[in-house]
Coordinates of C-alpha atoms and ligand atoms in Angstrom, one line a residue:
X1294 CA -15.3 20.0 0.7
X1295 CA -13.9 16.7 -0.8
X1296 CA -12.7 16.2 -4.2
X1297 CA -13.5 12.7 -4.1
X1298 CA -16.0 10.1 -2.2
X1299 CA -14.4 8.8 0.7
X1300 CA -13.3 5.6 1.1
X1301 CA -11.7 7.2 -1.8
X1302 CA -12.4 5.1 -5.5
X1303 CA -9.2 4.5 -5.5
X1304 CA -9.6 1.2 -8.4
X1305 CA -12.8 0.0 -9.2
X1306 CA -14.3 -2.0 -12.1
X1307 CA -16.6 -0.6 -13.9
X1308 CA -18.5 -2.4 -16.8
X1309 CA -15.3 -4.3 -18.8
X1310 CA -12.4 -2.1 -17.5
X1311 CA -10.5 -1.4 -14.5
X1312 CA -10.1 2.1 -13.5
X1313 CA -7.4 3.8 -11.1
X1314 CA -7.4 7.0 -9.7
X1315 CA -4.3 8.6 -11.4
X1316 CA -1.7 9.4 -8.5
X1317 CA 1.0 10.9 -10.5
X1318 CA -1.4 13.8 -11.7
X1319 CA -1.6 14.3 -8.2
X1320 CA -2.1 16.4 -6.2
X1321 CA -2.4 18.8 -9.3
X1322 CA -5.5 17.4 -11.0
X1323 CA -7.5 14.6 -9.6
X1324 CA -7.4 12.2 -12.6
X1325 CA -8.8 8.8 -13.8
X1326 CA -7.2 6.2 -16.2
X1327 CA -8.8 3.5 -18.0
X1328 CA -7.4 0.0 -18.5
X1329 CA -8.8 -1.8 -21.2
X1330 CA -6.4 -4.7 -21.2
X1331 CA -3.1 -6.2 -18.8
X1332 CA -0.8 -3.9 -20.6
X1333 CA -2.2 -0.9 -19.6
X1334 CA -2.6 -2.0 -16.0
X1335 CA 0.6 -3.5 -15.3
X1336 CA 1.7 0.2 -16.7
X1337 CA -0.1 1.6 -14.4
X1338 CA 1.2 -0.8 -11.0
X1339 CA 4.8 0.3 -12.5
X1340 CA 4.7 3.9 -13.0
X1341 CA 2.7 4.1 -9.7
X1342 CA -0.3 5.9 -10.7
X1343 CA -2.2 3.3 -8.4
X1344 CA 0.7 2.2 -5.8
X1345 CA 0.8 0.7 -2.2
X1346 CA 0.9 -2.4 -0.8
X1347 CA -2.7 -3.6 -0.4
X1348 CA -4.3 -1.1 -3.8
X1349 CA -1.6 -3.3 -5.9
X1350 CA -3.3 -6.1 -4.5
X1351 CA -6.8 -5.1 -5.1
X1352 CA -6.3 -3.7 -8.7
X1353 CA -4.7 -6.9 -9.6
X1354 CA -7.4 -8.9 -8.5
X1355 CA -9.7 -6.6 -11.0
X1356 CA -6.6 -7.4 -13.4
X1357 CA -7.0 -11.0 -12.9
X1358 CA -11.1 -10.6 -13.7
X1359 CA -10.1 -8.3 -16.4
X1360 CA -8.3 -11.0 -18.3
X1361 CA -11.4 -13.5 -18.0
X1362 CA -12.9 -10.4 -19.6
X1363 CA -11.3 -10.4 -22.6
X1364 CA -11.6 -14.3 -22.7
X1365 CA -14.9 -13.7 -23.1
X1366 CA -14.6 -11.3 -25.9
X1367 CA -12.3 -13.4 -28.1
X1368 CA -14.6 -16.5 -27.1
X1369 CA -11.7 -18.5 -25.8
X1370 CA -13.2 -22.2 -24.8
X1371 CA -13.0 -22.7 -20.7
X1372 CA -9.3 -24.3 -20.9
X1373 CA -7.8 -21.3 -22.7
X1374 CA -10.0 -18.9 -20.7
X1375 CA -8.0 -20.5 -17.4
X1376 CA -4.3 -20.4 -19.1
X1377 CA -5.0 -16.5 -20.2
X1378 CA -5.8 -15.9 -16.5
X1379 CA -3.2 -17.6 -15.4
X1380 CA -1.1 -15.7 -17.9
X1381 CA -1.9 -12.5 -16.4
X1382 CA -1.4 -13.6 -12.9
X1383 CA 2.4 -14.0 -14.2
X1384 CA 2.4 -10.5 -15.8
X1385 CA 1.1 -8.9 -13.1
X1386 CA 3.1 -10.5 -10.3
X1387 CA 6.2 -9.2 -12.6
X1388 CA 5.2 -5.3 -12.3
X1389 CA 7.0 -4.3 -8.4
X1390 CA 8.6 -7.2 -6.4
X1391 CA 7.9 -6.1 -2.9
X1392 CA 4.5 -5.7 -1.6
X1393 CA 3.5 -8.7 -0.7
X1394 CA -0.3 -8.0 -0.9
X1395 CA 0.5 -8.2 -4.8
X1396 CA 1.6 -11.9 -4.8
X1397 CA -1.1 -12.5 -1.8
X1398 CA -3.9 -11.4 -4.2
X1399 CA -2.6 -13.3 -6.7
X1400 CA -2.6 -16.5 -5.4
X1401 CA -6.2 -15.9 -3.7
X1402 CA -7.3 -15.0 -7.1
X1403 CA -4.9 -17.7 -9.2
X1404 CA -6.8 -20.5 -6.9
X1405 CA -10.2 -19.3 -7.2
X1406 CA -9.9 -19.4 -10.9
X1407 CA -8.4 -22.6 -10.8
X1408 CA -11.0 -23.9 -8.8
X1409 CA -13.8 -22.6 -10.6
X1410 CA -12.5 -24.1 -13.9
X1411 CA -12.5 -27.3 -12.1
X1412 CA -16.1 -26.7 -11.1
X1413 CA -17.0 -26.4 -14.9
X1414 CA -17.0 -22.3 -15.7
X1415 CA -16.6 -21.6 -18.7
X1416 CA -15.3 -18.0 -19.5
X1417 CA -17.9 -16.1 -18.3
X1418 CA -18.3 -17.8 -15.4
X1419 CA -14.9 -17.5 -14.5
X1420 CA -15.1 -14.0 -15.0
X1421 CA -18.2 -13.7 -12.7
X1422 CA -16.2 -15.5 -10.2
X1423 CA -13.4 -13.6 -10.5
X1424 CA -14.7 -10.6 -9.9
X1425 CA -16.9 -11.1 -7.2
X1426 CA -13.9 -12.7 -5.1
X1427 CA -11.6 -9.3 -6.5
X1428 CA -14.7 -7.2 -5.1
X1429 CA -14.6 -9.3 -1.8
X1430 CA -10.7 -8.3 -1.5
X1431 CA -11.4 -5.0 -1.9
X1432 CA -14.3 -4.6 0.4
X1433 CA -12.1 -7.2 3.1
X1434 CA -9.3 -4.6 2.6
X1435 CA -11.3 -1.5 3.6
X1436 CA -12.7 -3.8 6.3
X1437 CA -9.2 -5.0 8.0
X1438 CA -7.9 -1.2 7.4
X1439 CA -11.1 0.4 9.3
X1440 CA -10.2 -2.5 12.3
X1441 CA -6.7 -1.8 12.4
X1442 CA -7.3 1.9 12.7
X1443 CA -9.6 1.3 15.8
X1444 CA -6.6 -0.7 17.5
X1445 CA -4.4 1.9 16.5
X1446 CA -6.4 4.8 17.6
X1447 CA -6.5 3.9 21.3
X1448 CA -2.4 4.4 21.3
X1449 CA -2.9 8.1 20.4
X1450 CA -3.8 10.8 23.0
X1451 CA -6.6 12.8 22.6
X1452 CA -4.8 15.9 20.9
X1453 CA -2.6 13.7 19.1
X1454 CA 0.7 14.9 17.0
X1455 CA 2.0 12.0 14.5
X1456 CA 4.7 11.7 12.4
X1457 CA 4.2 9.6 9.1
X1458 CA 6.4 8.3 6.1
X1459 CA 5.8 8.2 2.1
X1460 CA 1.8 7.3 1.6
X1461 CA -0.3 4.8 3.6
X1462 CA -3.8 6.3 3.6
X1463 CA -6.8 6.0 1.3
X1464 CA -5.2 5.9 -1.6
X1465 CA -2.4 3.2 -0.9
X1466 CA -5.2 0.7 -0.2
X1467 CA -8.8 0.0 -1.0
X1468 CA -9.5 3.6 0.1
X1469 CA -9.1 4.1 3.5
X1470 CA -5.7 3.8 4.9
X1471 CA -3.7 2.0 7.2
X1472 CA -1.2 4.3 8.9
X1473 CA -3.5 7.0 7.9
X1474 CA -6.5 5.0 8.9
X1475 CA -5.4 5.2 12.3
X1476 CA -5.4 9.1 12.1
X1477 CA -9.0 8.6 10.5
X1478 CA -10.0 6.2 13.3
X1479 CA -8.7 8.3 16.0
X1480 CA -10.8 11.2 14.8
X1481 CA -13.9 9.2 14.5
X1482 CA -13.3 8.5 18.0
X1483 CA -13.5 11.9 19.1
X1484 CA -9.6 12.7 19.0
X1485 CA -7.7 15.6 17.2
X1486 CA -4.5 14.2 15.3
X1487 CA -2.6 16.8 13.7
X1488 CA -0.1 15.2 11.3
X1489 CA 3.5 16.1 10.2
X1490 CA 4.2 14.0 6.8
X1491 CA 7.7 13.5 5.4
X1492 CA 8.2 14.7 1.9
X1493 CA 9.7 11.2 1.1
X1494 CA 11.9 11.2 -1.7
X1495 CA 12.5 10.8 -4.7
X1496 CA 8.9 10.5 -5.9
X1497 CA 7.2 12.6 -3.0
X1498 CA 4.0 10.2 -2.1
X1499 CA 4.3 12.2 0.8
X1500 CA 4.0 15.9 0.0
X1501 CA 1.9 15.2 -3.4
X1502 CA -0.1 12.3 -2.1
X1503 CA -0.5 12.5 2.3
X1504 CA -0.8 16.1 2.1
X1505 CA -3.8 15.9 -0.5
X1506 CA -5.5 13.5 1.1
X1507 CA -5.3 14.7 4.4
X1508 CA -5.9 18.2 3.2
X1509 CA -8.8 17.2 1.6
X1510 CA -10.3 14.9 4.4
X1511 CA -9.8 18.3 6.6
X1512 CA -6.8 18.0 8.9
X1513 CA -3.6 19.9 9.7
X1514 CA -1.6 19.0 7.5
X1515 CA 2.7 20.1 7.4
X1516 CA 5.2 18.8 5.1
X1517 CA 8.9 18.2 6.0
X1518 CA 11.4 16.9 4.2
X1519 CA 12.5 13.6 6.0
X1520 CA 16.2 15.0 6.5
X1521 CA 14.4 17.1 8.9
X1522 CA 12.6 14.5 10.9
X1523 CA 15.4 14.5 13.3
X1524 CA 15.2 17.6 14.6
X1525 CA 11.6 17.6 14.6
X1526 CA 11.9 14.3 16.7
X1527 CA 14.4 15.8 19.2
X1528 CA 12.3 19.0 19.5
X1529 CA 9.3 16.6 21.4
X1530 CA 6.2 17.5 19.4
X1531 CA 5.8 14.0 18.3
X1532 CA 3.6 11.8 20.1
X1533 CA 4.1 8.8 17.8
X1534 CA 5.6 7.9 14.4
X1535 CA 3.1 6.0 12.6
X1536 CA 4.1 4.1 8.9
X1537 CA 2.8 1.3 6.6
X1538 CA 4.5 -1.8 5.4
X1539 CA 5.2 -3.2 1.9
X1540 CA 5.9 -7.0 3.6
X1541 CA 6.8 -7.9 7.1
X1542 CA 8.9 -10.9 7.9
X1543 CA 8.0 -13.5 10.5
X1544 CA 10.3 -11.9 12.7
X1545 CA 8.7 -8.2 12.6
X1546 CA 11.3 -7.0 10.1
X1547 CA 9.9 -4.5 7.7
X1548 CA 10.0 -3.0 4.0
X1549 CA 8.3 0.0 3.5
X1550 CA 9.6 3.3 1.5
X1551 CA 13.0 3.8 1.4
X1552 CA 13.4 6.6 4.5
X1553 CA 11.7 4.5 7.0
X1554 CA 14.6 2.8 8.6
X1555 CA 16.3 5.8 9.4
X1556 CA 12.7 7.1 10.8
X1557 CA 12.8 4.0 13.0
X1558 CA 16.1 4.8 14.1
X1559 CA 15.5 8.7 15.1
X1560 CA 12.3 7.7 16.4
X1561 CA 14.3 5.0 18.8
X1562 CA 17.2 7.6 19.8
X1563 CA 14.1 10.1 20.8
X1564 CA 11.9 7.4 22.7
X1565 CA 9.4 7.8 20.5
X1566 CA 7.0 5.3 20.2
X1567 CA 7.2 3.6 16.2
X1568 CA 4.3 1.7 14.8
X1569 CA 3.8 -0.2 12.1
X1570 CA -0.1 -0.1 10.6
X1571 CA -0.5 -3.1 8.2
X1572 CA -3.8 -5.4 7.4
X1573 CA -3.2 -9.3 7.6
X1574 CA -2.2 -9.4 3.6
X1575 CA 0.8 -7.5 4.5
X1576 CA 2.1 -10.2 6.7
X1577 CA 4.5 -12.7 5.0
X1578 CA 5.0 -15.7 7.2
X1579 CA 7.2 -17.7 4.8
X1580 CA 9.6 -15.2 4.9
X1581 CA 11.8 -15.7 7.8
X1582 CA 13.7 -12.4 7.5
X1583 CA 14.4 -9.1 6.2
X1584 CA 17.0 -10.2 4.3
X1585 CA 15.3 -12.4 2.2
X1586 CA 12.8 -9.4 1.1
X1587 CA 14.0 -8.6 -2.7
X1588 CA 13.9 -4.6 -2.5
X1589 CA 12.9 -2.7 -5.8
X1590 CA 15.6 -0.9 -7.8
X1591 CA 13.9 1.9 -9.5
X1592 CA 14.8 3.9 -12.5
X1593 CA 18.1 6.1 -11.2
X1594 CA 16.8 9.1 -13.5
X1595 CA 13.8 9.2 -10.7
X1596 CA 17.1 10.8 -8.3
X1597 CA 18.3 12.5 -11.1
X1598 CA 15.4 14.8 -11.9
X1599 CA 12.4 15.5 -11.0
X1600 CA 9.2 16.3 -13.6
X1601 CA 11.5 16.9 -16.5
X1602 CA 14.3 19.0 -14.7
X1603 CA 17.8 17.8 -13.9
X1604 CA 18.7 17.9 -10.7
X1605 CA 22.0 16.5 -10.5
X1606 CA 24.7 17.0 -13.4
X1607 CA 24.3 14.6 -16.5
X1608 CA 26.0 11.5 -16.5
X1609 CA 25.9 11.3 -12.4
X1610 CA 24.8 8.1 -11.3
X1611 CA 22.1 7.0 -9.0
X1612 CA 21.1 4.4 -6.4
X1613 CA 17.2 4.3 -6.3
X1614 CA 16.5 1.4 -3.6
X1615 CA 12.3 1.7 -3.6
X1616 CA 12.2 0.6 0.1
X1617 CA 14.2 -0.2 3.0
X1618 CA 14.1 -3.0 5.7
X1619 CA 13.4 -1.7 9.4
X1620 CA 14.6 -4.2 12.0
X1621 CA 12.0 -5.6 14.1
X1622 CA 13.6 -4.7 17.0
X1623 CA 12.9 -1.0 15.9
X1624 CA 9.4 -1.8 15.8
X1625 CA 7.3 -0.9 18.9
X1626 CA 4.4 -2.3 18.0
X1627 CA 2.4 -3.6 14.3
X1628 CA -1.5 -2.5 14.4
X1629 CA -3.4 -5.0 12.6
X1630 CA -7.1 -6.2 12.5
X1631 CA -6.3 -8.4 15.0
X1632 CA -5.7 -5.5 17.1
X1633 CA -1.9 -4.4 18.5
X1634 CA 1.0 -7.0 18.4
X1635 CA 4.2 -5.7 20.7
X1636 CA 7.5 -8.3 21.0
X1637 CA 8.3 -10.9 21.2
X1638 CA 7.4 -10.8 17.6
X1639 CA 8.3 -14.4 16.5
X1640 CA 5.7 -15.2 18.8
X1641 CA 3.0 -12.1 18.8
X1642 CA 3.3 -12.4 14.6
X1643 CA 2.3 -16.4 14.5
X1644 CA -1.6 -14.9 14.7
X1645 CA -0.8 -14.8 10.4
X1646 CA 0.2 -18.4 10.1
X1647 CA -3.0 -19.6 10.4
X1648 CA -4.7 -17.0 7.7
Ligands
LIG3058 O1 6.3 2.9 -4.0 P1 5.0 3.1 -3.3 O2 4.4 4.4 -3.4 O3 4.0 2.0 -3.8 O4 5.3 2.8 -1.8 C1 4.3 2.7 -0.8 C2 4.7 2.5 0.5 O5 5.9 2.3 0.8 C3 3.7 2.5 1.6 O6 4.1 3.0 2.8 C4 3.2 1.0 1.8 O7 2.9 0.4 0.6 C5 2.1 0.9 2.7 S1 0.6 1.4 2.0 C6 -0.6 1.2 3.1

């Protein structure tokens, strides 16, 4: 039986507040947190109780009618109601640098308040507006990640074995997943997918977070930790390696959690097919290249220790990259709404340009 509805709530607005499902109680307690203003909120995106690439970009679209929200209250006139939105889109797009679907959100929302100040809103118009274009995101997110899933699910055989990096389900999105919404998809379709999730250090969003929610939505469910990925790769269990993406590059090159370029490399020595399940608002077409992604640097005590316990000797340093950059070229294929772009990426990604 499910803890939660599914889509899972994952942020929502509800009255004059945006609330996120806590995912650092998880999987322990299933937990909700309140925020009341940008403060709380932008706490929130940083110490990833509500993380992934496209729920950073919903709940800061809610962050975005939140701040219209509190315009109201202190009965700002239209002109200041706009610069405190605008305000907030700044505070927000400061929280995590790399998701793309954060600044994508931003600027569909930073427009549409722009434009509906032009129009003549005053604050609580602009909050009206706001929200119902943050609620449109949302529901467009769970809409793209339920397409993509269908595109993906036709790669899988019909008893499917997949292995899967860090969190990309229901609750790194508007609810339903994108690498894990091909595993829901494929199921939907009649297929059984049994699913072999990488710890993923340091923060474990796979063993705390894909575990519960698979475990929960009722599939087999094992936990490795990703040094172990090799073997499990060479031992031919593995049908297909399936990830997320924080941003991909016009030329297919891809951020995602830290552990997924070496994934892409195993999975390549094995011949195992690697795909890459991302809506359209993780595709960055003004960024040529990998190399121009800026990665997140994370606090090193997150290597150091791990809920309150040391576990390296004090004073040892730390490196604490929040994602890597797979090649393209590692890339067999990015699932989309569009349906299943292979290489020549340059070409095969141009479907975003036009978004
Ligand atoms: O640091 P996190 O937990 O926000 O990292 C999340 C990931 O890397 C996910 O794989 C990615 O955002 C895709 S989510 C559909």
């Amino acid at each position: 039986m499910s803890a939660l509805p599914f889509p899972f709530p994952v942020v929502t607005w509800q009255e004059d507040r945006v609330v996120v499902l806590d995912q650092t109680r998880l999987p322990g307690e299933v937990a909700f947190l309140d925020c009341l203003n940008l403060e709380d909120l932008c706490a929130a995106i940083r110490r990833l109780s509500v993380r992934g690439a496209p729920a950073i970009g919903v709940a800061a679209g809610y962050g975005l009618a939140l701040a219209a929200k509190l315009a109201v209250d202190a009965r700002l006139d239209a002109p200041l109601a706009l610069a405190a939105v605008l305000r907030a889109r700044g505070e927000l797009a400061a929280t995590r640098p790399t998701a793309v679907n954060l600044f994508w959100a931003l600027d569909r929302l930073g427009a549409h308040a722009v434009r509906l100040s032009a129009d003549g809103a005053d604050a609580a118009g602009l909050h009206a507006g706001l929200l119902a274009e943050a609620r449109r995101v949302h529901d467009e997110d769970i809409a793209m990640c339920r397409a993509l899933g269908r595109a993906g699910a036709a790669l899988l055989p019909d008893c499917a074995t997949v292995l899967t990096h860090c969190n990309a389900g229901g609750l790194a999105t508007g609810g339903y997943g994108t690498a894990l919404g091909v595993i829901y998809a494929a199921r939907e379709a009649g297929k059984v997918v049994r699913v072999f999730a990488d710890e993923t250090r340091p923060l474990l969003q796979g063993a705390r977070l894909t575990a519960w929610e698979l475990a929960d939505q009722g599939f087999e469910v094992t936990v490795l930790c990703e040094g172990a990925a090799g073997s499990l790769l060479r031992s031919g269990v593995i049908d297909a390696v399936v990830t997320g993406a924080d941003r991909i590059a016009a030329n297919g090159d891809t951020a995602n959690k830290v552990g997924t370029y070496p994934l892409a490399v195993l999975a390549d020595r094995h011949d195992v097919p690697f795909y890459v399940a991302a809506p359209g608002s993780t595709f960055d077409p003004a960024t040529a290249h990998g190399r121009d992604i800026v990665i997140e640097q994370r606090d090193p005590a997150e290597v150091t220790a791990f809920a309150g316990l040391a576990t390296a000797p004090a004073g040892v340093g730390a490196w604490n990259p929040a994602f890597d950059v797979t090649p393209g070229e590692l890339v067999t294929a990015f699932i989309c709404e569009h349906g299943v772009l292979r290489p020549p990426f340059d070409q095969s990604l141009t479907v975003f340009r036009f978004d």
